Coordinates of C-alpha atoms and ligand atoms in Angstrom, one line a residue:
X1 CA 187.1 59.0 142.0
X2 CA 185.6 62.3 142.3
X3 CA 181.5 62.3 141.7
X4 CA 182.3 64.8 138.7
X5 CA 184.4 62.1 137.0
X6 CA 181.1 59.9 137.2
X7 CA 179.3 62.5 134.6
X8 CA 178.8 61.4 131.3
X9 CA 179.8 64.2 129.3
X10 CA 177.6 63.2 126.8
X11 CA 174.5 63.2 128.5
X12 CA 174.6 66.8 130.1
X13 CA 171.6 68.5 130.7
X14 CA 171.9 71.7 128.1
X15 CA 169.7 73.8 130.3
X16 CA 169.7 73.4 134.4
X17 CA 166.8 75.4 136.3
X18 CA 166.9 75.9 140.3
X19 CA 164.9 77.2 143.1
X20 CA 167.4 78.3 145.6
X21 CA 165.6 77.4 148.9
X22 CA 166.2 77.4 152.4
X23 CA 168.4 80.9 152.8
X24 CA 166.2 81.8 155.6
X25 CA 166.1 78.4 157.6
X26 CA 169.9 78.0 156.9
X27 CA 170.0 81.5 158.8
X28 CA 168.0 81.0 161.6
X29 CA 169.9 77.5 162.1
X30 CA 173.4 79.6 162.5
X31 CA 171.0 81.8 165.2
X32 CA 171.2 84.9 162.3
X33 CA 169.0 86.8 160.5
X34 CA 167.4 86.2 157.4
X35 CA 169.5 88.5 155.4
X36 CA 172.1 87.0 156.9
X37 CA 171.0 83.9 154.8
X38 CA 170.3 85.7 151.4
X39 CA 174.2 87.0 151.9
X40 CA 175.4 83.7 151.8
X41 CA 173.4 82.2 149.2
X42 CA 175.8 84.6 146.7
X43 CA 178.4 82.4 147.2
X44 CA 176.3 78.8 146.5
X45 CA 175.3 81.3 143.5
X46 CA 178.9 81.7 142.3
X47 CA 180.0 78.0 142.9
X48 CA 176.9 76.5 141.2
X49 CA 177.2 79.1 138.4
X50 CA 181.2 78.3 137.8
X51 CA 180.0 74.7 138.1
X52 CA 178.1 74.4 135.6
X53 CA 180.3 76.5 133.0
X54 CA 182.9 74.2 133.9
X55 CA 180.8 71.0 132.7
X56 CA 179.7 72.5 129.7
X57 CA 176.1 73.4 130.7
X58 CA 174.8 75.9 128.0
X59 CA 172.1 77.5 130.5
X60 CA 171.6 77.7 134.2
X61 CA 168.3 79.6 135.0
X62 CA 168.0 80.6 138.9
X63 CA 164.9 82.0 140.7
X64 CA 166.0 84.9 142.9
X65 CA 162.9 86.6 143.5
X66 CA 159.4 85.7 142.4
X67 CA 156.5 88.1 142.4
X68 CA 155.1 86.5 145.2
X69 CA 158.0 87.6 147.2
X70 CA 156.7 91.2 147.4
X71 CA 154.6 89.9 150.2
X72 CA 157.7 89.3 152.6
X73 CA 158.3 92.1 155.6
X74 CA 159.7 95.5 153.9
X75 CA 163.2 95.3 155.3
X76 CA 163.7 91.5 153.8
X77 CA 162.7 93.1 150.3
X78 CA 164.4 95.8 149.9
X79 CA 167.8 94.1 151.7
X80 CA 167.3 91.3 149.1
X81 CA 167.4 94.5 146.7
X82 CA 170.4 96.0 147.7
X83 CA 172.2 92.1 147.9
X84 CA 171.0 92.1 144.3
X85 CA 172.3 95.5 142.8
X86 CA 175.7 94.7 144.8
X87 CA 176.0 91.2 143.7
X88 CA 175.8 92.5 140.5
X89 CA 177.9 94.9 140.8
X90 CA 181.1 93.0 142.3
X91 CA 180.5 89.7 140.0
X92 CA 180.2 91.7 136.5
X93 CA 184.3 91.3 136.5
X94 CA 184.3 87.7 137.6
X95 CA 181.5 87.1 134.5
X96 CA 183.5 88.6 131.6
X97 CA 186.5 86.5 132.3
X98 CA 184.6 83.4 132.6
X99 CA 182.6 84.5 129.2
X100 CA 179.5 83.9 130.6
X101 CA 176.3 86.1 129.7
X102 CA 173.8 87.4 132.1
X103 CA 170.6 87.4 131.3
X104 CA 166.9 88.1 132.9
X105 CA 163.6 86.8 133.3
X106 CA 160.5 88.4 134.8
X107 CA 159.5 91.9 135.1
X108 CA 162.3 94.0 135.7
X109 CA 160.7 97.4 135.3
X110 CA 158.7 97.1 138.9
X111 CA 162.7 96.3 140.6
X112 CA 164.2 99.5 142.1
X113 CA 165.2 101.6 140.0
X114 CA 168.7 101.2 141.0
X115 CA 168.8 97.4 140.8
X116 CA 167.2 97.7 137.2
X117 CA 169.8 99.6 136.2
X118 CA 172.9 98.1 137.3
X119 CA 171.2 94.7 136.1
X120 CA 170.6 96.1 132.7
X121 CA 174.2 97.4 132.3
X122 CA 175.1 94.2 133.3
X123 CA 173.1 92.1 131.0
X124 CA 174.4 94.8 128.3
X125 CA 178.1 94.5 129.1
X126 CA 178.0 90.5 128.9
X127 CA 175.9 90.2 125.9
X128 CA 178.7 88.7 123.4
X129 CA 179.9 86.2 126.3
X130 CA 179.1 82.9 125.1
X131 CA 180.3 80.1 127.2
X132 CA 177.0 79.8 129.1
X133 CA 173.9 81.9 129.7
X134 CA 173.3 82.5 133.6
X135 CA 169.7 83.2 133.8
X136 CA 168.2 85.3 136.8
X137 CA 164.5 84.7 137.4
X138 CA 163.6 88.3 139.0
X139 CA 159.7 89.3 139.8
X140 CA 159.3 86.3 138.1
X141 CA 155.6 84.3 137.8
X142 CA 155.2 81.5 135.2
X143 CA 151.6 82.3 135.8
X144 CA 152.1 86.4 134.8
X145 CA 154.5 85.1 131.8
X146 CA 151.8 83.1 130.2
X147 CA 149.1 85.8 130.4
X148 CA 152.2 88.2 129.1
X149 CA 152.2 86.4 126.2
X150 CA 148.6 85.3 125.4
X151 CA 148.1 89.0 125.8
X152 CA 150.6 89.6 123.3
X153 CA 149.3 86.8 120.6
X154 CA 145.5 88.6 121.5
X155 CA 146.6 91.7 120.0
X156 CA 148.1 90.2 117.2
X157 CA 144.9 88.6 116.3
X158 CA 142.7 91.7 116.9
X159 CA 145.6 93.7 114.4
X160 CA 144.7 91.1 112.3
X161 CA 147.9 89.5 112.1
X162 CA 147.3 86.4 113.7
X163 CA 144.4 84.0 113.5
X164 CA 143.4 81.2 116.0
X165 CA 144.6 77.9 113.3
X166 CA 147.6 79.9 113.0
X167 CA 148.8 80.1 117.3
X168 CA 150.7 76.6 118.5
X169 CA 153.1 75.4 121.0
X170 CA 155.8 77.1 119.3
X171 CA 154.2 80.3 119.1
X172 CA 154.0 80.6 122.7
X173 CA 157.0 79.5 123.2
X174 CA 158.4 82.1 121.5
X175 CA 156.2 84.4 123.1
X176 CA 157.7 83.5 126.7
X177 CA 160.3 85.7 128.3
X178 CA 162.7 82.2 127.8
X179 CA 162.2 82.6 123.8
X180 CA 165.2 81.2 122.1
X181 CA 166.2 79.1 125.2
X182 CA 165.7 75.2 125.1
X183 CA 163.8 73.5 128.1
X184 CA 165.5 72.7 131.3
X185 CA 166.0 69.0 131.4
X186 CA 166.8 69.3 135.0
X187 CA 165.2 70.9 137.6
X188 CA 166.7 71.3 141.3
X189 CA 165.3 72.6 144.7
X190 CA 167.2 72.8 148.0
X191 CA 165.3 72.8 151.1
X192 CA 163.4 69.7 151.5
X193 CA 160.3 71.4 149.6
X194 CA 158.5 69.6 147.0
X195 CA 156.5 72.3 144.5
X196 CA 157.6 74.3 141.8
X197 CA 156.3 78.1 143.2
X198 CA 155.2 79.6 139.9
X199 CA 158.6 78.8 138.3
X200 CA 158.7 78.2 134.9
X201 CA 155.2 76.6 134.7
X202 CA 155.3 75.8 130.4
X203 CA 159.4 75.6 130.2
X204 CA 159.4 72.6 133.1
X205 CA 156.2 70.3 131.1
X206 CA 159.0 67.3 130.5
X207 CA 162.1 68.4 133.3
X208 CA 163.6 65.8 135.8
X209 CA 162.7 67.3 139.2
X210 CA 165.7 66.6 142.1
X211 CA 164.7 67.4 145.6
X212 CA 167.3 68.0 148.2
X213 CA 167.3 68.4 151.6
X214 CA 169.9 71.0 151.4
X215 CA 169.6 74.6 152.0
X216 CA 170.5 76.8 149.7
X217 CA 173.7 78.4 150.8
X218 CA 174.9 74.4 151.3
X219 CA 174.8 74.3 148.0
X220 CA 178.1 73.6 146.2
X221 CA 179.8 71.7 143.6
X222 CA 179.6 68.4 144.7
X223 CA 175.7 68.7 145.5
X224 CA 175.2 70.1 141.9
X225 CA 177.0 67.0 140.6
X226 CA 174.7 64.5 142.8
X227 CA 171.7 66.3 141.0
X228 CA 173.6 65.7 137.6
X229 CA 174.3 62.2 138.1
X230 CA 170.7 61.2 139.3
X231 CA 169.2 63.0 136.6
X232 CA 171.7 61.0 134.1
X233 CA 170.4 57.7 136.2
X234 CA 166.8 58.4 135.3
X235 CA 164.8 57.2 132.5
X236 CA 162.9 60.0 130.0
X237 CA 160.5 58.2 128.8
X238 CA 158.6 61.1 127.2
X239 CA 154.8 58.9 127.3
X240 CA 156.9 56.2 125.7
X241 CA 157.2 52.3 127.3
X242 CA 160.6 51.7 128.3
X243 CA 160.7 48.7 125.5
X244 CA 161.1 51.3 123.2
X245 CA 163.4 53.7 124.9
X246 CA 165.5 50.7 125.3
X247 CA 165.7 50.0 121.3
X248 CA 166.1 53.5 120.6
X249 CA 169.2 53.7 122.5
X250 CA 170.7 50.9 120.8
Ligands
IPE301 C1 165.2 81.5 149.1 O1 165.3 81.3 150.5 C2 165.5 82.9 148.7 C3 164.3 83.7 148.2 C4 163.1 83.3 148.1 C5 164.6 85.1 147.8 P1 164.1 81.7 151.5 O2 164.2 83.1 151.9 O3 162.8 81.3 150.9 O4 164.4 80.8 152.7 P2 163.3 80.0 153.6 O5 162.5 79.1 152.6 O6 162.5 81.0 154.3 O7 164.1 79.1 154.5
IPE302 C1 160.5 80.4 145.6 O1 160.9 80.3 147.0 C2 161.0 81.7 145.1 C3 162.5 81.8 145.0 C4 163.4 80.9 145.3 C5 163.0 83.1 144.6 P1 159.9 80.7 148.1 O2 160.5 80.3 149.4 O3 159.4 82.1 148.0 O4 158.6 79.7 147.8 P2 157.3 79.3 148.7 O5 156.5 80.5 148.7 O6 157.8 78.8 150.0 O7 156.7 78.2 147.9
MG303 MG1 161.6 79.7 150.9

């Protein structure tokens, strides 16, 4: 028995997050650059992606570049640039016929303005694909998408639309770039490291976290259904006793 006959189709996480780790370790371990790395993290990308559109999972939200990633040498960003307007460019066909929508997160206006575009035409072309959202985390900060939207709500109030009683969870939810999206319920990182980077610092409050040791262009199937079946072997308590998770389950 394959480990993706062990799912329980029942219990699938709707909405799978991941911080693809390791490109550059991976790289130096096969005595190549780091680009080198990056390149082959496209096709962990593409396996993961048809993975998870295969089970069923509604959303898959991966973190490509955070804004913290500015600070890497010049010739690492702007290759990671170019891997991103041509991985874009060669998947869009591969995306339509497996219905699945692109979508981003972050601030895409400060990406080349090359990358921006070809992203936006393909987030525009896939718009009515509706098998599964893949979600690309670009000059992405959970930190900058929080102040993004308490600056937003701020306005409101001093328009006089908006008064303090009125803001709650919901409201900045809705104000987040992941509006309309349901939590992850899962949360991977390859690479042996153990901290979420900035990444999706209000969506993750109640996520299972899976650690692997992995890098990320080792990534494939099977590894993403190991993270599935240990997150369908854990117990979400949610501040409950596990008395009472027990009886509800009954
Ligand atoms: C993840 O791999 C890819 C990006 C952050 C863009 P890294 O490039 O961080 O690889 P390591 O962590 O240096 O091995
Ligand atoms: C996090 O990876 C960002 C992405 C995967 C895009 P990093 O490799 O940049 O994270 P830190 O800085 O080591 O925590
Ligand atoms: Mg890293």
């Amino acid at each position: 028995m394959s480990l993706k006959d062990s799912i329980d189709q029942t219990r699938l996480p709707q909405h799978i997050a991941i911080i693809m780790d390791g490109n550059g370790r991976w790289a130096k371990s096969q005595g190549k650059n780091r680009l080198f790395g990056h390149s082959n993290g496209v096709s962990a990308v593409r396996e993961v992606s048809e993975g998870c559109a295969e089970l069923g999972v509604k959303y898959l939200t991966l973190y490509a570049f955070s804004t913290e990633n500015w600070n890497r040498p010049i010739l690492e960003v702007t290759g990671l640039m170019d891997l991103l307007l041509k991985t874009t460019r060669s998947e869009i066909k591969t995306l339509q016929k497996n219905n699945i929508r692109l979508r981003a997160i972050g601030d895409m206006d400060a990406l080349p303005a090359s990358t921006a575009r070809e992203l936006r035409q393909a987030i525009a072309d896939t718009a009515g694909n509706s098998r599964m959202d893949l979600i690309l985390a670009l000059n992405y900060s959970g930190k900058a998408e929080i102040v993004r939207a308490v600056k937003q709500m701020a306005a409101a109030a001093k328009a006089g639309t908006l008064t303090p009683e009125d803001i709650t969870e919901q409201m900045v939810t809705d104000h987040l770039y992941t509006a309309g999206i349901p939590d992850p319920e899962l949360m991977i990182r390859t690479s042996g490291e153990q901290r979420i980077s900035n990444f999706l610092l209000w969506q993750l409050a109640y996520a299972e976290f899976y650690f692997t040791e992995k890098f990320w262009p080792e990534f494939d199937r099977e590894e993403l259904y190991r993270a599935i079946l240990t997150y369908q072997n854990r117990e979400r308590r949610f501040g409950k006793t596990t008395e009472q998770v027990k009886e509800e389950g009954k």
